PDB file of C-alpha atoms in Angstrom:
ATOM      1  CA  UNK A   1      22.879  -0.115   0.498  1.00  0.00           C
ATOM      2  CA  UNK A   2      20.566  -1.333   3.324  1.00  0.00           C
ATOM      3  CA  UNK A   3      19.089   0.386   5.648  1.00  0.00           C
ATOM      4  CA  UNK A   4      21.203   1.273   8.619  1.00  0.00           C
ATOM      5  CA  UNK A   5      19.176   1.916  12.160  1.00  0.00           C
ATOM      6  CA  UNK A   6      21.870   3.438  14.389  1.00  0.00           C
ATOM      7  CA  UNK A   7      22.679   6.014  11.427  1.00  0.00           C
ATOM      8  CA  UNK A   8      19.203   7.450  11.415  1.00  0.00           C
ATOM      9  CA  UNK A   9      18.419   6.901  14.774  1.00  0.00           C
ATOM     10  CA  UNK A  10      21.415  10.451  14.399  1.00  0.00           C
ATOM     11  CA  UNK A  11      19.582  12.467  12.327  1.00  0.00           C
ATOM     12  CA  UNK A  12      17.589  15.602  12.714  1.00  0.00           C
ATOM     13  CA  UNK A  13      14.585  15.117  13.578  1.00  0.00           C
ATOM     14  CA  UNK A  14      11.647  16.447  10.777  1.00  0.00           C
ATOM     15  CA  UNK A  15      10.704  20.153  10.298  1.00  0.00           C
ATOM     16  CA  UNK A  16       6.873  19.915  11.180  1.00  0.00           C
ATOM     17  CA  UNK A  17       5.605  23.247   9.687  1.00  0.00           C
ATOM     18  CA  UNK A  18       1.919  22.603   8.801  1.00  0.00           C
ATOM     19  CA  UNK A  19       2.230  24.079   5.586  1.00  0.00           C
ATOM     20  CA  UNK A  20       4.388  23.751   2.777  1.00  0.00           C
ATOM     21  CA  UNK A  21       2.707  23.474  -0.635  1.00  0.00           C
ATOM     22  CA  UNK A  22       5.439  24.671  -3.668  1.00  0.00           C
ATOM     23  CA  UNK A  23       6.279  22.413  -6.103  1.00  0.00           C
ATOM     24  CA  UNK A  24       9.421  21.286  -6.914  1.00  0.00           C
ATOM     25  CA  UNK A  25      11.042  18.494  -8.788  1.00  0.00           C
ATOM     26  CA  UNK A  26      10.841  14.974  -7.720  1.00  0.00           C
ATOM     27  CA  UNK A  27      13.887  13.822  -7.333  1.00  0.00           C
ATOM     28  CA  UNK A  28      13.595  10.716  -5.579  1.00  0.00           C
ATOM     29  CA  UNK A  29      12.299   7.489  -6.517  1.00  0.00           C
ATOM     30  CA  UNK A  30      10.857   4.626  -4.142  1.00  0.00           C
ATOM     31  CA  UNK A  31      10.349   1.287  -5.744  1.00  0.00           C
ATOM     32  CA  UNK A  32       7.569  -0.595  -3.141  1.00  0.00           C
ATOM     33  CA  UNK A  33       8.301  -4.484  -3.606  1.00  0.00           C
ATOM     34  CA  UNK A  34       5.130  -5.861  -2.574  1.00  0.00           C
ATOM     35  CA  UNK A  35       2.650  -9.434  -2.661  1.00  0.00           C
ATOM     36  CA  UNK A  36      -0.956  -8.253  -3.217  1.00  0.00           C
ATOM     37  CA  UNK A  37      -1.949 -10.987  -0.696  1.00  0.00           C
ATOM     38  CA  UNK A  38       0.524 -10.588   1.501  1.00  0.00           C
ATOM     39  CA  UNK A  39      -1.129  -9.048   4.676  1.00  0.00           C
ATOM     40  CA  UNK A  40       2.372  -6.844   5.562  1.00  0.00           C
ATOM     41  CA  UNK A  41       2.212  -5.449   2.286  1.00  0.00           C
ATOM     42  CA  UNK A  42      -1.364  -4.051   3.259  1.00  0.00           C
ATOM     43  CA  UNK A  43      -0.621  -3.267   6.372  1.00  0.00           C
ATOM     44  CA  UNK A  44       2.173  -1.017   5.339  1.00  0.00           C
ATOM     45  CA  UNK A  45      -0.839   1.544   3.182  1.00  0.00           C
ATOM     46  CA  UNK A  46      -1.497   3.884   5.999  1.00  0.00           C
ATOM     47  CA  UNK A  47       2.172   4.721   6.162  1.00  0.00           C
ATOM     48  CA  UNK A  48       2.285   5.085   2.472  1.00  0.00           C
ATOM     49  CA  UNK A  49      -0.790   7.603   2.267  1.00  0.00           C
ATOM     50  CA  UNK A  50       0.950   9.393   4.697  1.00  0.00           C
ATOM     51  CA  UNK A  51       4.379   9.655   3.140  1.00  0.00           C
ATOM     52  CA  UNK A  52       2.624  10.440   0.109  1.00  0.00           C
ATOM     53  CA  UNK A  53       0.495  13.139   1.521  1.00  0.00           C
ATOM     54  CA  UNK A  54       3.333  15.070   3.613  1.00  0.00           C
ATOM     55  CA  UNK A  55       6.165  14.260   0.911  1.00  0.00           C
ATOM     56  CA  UNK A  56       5.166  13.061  -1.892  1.00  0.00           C
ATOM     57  CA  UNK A  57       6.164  16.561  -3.896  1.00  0.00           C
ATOM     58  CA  UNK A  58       9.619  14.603  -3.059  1.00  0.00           C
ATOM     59  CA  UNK A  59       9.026  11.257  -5.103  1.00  0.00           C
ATOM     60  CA  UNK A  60       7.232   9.036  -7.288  1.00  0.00           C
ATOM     61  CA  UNK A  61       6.379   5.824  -6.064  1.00  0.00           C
ATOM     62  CA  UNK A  62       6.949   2.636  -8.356  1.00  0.00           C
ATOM     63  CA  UNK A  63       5.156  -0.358  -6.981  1.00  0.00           C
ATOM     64  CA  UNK A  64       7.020  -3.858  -8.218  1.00  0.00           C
ATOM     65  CA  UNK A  65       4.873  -6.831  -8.219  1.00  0.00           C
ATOM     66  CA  UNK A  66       7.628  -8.995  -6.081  1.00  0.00           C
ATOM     67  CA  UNK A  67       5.951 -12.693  -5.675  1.00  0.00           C
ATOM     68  CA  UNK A  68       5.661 -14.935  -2.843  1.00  0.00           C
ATOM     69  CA  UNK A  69       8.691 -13.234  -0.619  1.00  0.00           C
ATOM     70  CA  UNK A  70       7.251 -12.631   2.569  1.00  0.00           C
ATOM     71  CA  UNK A  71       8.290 -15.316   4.548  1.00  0.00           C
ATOM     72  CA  UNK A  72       5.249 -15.536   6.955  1.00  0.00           C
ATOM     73  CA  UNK A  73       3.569 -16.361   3.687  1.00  0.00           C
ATOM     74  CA  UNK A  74       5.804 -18.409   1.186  1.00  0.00           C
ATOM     75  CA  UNK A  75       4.898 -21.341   0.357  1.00  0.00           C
ATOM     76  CA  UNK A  76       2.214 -21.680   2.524  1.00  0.00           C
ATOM     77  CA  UNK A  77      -0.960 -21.775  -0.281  1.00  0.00           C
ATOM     78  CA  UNK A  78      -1.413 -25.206   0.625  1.00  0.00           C
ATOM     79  CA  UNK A  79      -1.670 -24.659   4.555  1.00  0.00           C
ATOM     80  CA  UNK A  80      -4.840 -22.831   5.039  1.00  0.00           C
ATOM     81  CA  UNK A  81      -4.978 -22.777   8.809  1.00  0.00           C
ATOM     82  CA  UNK A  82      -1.507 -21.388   8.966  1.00  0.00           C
ATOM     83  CA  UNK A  83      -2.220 -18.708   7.016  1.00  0.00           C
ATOM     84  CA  UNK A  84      -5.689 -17.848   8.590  1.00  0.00           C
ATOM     85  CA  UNK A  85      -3.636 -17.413  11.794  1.00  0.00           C
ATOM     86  CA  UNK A  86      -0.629 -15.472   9.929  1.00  0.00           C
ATOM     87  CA  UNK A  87      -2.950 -13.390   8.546  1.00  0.00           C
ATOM     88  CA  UNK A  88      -5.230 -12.712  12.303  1.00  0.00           C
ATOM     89  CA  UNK A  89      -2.248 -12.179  14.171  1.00  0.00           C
ATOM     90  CA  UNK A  90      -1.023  -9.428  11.601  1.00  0.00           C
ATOM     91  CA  UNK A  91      -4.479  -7.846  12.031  1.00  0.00           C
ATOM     92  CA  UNK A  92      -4.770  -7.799  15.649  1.00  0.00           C
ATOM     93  CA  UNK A  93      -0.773  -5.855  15.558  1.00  0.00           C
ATOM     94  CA  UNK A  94      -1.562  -3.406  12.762  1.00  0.00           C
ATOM     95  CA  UNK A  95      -5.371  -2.748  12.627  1.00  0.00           C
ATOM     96  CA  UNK A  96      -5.838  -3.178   8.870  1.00  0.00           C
ATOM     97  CA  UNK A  97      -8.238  -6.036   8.933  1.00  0.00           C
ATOM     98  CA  UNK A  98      -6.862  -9.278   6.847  1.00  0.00           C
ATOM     99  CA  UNK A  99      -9.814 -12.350   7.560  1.00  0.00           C
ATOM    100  CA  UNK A 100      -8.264 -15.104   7.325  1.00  0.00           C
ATOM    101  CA  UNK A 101     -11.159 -16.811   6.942  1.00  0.00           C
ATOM    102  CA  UNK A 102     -10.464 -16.481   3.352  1.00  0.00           C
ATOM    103  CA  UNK A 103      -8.282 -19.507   3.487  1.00  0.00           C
ATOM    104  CA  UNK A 104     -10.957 -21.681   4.644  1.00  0.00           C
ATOM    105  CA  UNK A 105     -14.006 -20.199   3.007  1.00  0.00           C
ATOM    106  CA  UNK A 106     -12.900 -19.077  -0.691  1.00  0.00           C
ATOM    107  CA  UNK A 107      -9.026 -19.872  -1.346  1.00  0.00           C
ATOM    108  CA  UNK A 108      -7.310 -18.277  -4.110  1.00  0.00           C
ATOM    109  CA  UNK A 109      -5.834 -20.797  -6.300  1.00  0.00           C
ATOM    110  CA  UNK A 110      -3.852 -18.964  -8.598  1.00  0.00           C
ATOM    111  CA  UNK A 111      -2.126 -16.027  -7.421  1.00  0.00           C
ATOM    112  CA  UNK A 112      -0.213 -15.275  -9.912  1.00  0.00           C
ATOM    113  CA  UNK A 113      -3.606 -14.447 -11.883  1.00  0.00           C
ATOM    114  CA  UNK A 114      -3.808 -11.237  -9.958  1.00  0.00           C
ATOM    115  CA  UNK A 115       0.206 -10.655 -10.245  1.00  0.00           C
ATOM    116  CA  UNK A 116      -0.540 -10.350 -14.029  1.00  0.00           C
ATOM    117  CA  UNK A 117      -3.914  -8.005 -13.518  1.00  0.00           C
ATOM    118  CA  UNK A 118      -1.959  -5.644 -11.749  1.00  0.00           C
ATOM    119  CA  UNK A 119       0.112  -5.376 -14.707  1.00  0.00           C
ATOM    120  CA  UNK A 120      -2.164  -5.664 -17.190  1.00  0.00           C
ATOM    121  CA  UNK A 121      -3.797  -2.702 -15.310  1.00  0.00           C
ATOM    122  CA  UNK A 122      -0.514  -0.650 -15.350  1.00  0.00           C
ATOM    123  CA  UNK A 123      -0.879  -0.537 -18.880  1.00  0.00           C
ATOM    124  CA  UNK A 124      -3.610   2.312 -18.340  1.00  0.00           C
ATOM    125  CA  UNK A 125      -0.993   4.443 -16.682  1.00  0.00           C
ATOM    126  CA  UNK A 126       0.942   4.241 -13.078  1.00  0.00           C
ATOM    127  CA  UNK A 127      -2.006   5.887 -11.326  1.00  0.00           C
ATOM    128  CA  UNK A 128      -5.278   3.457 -13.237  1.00  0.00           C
ATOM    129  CA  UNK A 129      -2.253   0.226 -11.390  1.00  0.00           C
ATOM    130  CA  UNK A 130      -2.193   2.062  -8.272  1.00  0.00           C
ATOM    131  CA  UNK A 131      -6.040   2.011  -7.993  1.00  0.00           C
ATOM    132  CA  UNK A 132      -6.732  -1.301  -9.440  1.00  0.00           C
ATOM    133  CA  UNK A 133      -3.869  -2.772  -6.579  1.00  0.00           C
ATOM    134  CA  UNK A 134      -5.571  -1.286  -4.086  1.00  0.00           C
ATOM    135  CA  UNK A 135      -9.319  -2.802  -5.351  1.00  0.00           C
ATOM    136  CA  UNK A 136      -7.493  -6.106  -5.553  1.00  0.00           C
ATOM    137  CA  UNK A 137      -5.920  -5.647  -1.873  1.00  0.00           C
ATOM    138  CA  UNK A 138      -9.768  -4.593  -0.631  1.00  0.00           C
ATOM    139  CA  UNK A 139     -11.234  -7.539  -2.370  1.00  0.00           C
ATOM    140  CA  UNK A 140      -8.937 -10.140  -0.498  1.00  0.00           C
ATOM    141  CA  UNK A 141      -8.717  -8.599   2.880  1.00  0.00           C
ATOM    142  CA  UNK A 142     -12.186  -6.741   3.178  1.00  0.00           C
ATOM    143  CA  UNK A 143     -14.479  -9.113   1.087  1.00  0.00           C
ATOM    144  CA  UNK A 144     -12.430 -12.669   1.403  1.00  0.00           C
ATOM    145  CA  UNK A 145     -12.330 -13.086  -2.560  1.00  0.00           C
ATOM    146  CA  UNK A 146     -10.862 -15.013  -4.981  1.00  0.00           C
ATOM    147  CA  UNK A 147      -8.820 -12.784  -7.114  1.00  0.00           C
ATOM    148  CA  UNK A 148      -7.573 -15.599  -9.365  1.00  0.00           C
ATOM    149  CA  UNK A 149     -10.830 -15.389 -10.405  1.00  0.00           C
ATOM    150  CA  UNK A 150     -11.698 -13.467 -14.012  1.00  0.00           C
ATOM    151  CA  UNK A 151     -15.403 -11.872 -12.858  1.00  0.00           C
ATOM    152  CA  UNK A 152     -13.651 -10.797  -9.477  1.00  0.00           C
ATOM    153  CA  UNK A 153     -10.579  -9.300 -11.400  1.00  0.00           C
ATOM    154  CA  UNK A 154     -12.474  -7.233 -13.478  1.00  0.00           C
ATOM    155  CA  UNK A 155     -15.106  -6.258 -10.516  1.00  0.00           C
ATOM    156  CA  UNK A 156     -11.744  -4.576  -9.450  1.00  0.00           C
ATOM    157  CA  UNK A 157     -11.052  -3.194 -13.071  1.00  0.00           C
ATOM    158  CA  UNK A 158     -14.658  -1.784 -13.147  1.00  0.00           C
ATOM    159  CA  UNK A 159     -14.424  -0.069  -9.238  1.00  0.00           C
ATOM    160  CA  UNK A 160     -10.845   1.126 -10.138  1.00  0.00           C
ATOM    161  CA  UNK A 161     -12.312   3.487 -13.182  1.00  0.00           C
ATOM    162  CA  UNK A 162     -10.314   0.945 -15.826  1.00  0.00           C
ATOM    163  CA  UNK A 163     -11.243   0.896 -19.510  1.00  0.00           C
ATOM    164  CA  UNK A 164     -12.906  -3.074 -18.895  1.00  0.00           C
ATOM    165  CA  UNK A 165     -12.806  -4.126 -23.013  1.00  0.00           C
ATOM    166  CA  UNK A 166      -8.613  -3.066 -22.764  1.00  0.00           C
ATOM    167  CA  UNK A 167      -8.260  -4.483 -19.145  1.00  0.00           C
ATOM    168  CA  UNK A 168      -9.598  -7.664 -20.667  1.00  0.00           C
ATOM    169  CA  UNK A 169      -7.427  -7.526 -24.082  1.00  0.00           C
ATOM    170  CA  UNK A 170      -4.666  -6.820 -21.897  1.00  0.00           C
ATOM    171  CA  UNK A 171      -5.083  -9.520 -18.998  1.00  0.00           C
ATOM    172  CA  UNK A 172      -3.376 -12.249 -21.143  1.00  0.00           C
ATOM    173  CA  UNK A 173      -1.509 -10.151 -22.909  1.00  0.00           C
ATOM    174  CA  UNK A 174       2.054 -10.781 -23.819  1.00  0.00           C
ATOM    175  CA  UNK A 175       2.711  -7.315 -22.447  1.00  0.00           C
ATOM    176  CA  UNK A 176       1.289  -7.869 -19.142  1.00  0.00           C
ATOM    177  CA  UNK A 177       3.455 -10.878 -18.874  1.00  0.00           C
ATOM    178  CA  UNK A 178       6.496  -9.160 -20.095  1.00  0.00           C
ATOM    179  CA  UNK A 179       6.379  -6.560 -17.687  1.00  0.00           C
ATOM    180  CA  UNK A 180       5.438  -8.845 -14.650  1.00  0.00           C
ATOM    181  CA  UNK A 181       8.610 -10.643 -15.785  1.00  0.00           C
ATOM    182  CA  UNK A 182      11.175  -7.219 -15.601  1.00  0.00           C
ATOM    183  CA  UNK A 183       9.372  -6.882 -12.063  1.00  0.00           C
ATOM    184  CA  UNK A 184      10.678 -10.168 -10.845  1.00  0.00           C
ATOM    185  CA  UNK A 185      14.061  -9.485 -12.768  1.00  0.00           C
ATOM    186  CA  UNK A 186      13.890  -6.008 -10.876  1.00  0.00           C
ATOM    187  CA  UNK A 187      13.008  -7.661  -7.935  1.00  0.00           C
ATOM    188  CA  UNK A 188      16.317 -10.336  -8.260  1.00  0.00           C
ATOM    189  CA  UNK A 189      18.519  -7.194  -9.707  1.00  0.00           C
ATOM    190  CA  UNK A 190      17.825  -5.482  -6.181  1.00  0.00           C
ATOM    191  CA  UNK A 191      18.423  -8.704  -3.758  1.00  0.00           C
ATOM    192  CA  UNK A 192      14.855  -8.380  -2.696  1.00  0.00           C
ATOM    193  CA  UNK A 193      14.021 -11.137  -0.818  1.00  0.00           C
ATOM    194  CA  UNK A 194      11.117 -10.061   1.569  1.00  0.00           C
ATOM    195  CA  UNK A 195       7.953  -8.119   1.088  1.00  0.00           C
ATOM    196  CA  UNK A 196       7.575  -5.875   1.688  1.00  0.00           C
ATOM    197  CA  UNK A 197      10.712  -3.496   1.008  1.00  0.00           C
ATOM    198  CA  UNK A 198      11.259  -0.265  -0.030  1.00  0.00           C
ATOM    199  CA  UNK A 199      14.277   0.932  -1.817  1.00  0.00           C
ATOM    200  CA  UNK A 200      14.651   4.624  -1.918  1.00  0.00           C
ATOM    201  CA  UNK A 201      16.663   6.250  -4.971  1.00  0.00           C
ATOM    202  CA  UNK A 202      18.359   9.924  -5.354  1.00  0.00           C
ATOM    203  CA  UNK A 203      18.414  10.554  -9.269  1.00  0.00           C
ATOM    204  CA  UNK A 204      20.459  13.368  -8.469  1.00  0.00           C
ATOM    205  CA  UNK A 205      23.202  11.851  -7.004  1.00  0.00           C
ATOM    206  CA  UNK A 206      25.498   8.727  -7.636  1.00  0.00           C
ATOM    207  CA  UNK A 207      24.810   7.109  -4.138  1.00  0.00           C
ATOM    208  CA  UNK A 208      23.681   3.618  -3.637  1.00  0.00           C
ATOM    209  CA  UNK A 209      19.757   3.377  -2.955  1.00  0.00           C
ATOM    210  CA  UNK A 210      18.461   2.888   0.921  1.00  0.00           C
ATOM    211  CA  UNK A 211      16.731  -0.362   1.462  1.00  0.00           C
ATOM    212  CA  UNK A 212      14.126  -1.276   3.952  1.00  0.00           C
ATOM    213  CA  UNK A 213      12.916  -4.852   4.109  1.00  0.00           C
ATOM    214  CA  UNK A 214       9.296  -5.186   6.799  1.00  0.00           C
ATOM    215  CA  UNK A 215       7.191  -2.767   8.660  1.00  0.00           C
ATOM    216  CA  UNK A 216       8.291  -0.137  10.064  1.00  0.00           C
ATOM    217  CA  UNK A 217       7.466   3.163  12.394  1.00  0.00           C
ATOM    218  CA  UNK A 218       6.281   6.047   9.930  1.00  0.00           C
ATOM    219  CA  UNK A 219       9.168   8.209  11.315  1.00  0.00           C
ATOM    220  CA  UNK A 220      11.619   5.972  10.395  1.00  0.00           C
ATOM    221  CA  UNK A 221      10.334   5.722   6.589  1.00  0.00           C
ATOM    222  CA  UNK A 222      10.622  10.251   7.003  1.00  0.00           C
ATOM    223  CA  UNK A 223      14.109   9.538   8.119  1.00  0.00           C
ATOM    224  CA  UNK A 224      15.543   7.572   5.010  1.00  0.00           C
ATOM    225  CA  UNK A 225      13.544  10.389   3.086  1.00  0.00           C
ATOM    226  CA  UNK A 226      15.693  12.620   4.543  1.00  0.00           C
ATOM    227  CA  UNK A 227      18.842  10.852   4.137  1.00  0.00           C
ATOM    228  CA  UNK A 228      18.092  10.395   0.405  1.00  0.00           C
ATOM    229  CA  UNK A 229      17.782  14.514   0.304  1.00  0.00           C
ATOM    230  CA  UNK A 230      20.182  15.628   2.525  1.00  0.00           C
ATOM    231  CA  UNK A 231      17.466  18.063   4.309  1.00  0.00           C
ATOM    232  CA  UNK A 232      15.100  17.592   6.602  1.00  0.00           C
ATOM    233  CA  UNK A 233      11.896  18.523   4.202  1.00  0.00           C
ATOM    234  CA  UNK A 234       8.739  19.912   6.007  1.00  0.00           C
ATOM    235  CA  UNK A 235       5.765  18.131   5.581  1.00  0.00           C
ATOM    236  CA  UNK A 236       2.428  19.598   3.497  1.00  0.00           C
ATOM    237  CA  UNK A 237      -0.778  20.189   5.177  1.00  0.00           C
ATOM    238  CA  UNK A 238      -3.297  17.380   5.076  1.00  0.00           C
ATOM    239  CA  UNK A 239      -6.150  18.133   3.196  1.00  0.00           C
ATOM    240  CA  UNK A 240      -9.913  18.035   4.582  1.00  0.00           C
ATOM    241  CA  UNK A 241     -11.084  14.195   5.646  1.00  0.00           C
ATOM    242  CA  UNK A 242     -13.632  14.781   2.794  1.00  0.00           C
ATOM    243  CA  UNK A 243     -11.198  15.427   0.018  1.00  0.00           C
ATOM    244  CA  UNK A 244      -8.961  12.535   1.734  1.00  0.00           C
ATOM    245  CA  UNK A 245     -12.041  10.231   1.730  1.00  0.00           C
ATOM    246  CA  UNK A 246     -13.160  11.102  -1.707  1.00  0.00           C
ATOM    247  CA  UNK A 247      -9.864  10.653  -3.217  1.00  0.00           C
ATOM    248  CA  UNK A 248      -9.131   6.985  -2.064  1.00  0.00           C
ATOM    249  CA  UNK A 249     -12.687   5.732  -2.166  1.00  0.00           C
ATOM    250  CA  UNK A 250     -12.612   3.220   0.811  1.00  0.00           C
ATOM    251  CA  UNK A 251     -10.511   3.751   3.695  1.00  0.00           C
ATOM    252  CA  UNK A 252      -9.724   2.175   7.265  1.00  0.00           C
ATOM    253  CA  UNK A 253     -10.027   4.226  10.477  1.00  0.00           C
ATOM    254  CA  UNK A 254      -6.344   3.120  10.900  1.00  0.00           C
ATOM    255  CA  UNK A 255      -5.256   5.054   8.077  1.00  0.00           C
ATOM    256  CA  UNK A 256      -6.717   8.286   9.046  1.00  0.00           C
ATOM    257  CA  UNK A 257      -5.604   7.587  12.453  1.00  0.00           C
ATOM    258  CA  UNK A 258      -2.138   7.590  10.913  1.00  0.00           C
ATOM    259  CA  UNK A 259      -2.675  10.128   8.103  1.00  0.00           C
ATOM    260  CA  UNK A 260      -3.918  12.797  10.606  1.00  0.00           C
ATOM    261  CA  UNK A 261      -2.045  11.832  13.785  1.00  0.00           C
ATOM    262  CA  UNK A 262      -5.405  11.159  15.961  1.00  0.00           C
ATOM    263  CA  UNK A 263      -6.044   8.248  17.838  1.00  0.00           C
ATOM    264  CA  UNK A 264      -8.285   5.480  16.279  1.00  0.00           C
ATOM    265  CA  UNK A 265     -10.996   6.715  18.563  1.00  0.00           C
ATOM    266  CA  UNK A 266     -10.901  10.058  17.066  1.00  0.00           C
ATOM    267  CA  UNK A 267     -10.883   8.656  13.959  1.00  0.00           C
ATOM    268  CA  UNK A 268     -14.181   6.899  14.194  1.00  0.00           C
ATOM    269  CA  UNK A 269     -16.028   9.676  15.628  1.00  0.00           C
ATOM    270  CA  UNK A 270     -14.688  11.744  12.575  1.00  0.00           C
ATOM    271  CA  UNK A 271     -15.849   9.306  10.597  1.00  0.00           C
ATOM    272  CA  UNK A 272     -19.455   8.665  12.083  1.00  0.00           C
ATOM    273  CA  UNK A 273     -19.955  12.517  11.547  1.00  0.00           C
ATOM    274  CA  UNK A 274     -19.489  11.608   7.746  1.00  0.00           C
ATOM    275  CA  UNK A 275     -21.866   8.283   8.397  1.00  0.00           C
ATOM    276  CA  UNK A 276     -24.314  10.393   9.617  1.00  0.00           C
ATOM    277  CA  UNK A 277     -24.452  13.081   6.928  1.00  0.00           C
ATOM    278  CA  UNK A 278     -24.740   9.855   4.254  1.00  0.00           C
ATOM    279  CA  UNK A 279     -21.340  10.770   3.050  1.00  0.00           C
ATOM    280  CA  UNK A 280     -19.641   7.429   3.650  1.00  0.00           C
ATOM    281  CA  UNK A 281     -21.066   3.980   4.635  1.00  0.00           C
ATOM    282  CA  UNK A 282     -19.176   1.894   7.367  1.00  0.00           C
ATOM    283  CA  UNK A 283     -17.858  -1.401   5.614  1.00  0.00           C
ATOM    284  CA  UNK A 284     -18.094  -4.506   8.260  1.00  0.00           C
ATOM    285  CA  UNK A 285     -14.772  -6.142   8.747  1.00  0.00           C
ATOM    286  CA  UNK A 286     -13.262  -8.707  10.989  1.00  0.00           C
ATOM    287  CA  UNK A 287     -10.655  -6.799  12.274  1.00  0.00           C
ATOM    288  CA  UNK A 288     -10.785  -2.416  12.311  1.00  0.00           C
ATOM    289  CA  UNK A 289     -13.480  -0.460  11.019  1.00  0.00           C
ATOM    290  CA  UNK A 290     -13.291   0.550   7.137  1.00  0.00           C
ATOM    291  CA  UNK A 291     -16.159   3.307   5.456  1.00  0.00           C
ATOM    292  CA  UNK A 292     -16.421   3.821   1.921  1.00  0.00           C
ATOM    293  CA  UNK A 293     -17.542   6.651   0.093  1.00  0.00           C
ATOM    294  CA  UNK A 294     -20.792   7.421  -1.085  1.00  0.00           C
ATOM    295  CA  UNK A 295     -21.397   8.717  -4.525  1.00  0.00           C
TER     296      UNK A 295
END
């Protein structure tokens, strides 16, 4: 089942109690079809943190390596300009920097390379994939490298906390293979055909998933939520920027813009209070402002 507008555009709108922190069982399932270079796909993260953060008691995310879907992007490895300015133009709507100059300066030849690390890197449990997707997704939009690349893969294993002598046993693995290929089945199976999508699952019921295909508002993804539970769940407190910013390592000022519901301005002053205090260090980027952690 795809996702309907007009039907949600009728629901209730969200309980927004600031607290709400019992656990209960997780009984829906969201399977995120994404491209690791696909600049949607990374622009959709602060909407994911955020879901996670005020929901996530509700689900368990399963990210699906889905290829070269995203139209903007398909088939366009061989058109570097094109996808310099695809990949600007995303920037300048979202504010999650993707430099284009990438294309010109250091392309990636082989991305399926990086389809298979992600995999490989899944074998090390959901959350050591999670981690190492996100490296991979800061290496290509933050730091304009090659991922196809060996050294630069496991620079990624290394930041993401991976086991590097596995990571490397299993980066040619026939089990990293094997599971890329039941993502792409998946990713058929489901009549995916544009990253990124989400497809939202009750494992309680018998009803047809909820699919979203492209970037939406973050109310809208809080609306299919709700659908999928027949409520209208109240969302959990966020926790303090410092236990936000120590838990994903490097972060934009978009995402805790989103994440905390303050402007971007807000955001940066927040953050500068950390700067100051040598808690994080600002990252330079082309587009947005990005701080990482410091140990």
């Amino acid at each position: 089942m795809s996702w309907n507008y007009a039907e949600l555009e009728s629901s209730n709108q969200t309980n927004t109690s600031p607290k709400y922190s019992y656990v209960v069982n997780k009984p829906i399932e969201i399977y995120v079809f994404i491209d690791p270079l696909c600049p949607e796909c990374w622009s959709l993260e602060p909407n994911l943190k955020k879901l996670s953060i005020e929901f996530g008691r509700f689900f368990t995310i399963y990210p699906i390596v889905g290829g070269y879907l995203n139209p903007l992007t398909k088939d366009k490895f061989d058109q570097p300009k094109k996808l310099k300015d695809i990949w600007e133009k995303t920037a300048k709507r979202t504010g999650m920097s993707c430099d284009g100059d990438l294309w010109i300066e250091n392309p990636i030849n082989s991305p399926k390379a990086a389809f298979l690390a992600i995999k490989a890197a899944e074998l090390q449990g959901k959350r050591a994939g999670r981690v190492f997707l996100r490296k991979i997704q800061e290496s290509v939009f933050l730091y304009k490298q090659d991922v196809s690349k060996e050294q630069v893969l496991l620079q990624c294993a290394q930041d993401a906390g991976l086991d590097l002598n596995e990571f490397k046993n299993d980066l040619h693995s026939a089990s990293a293979k094997k599971a890329l290929q039941c993502d792409l089945k998946l990713t058929k199976e489901m009549e995916v055909d544009y990253t990124p999508t989400i497809v939202f699952f009750n494992q309680n019921t018998e009803d047809q998933g909820i699919k979203i295909s492209g970037l939406y508002p973050y109310d809208i993804y809080v609306r299919v939520l709700s659908e999928m539970l027949q409520s209208n769940p109240i969302p959990s407190e966020q926790p303090p920027l410092e236990s936000f910013i120590a838990d994903y390592d490097v972060v934009g000022s978009k995402e805790i813009a989103v994440v905390y519901n303050w402007s971007l301005n807000k955001a940066e002053r927040e953050m500068k209070k950390l700067q100051l205090r040598q808690e994080v260090e600002k990252i330079p980027a082309k587009y947005g402002t990005f701080w990482k952690r410091l140990d």
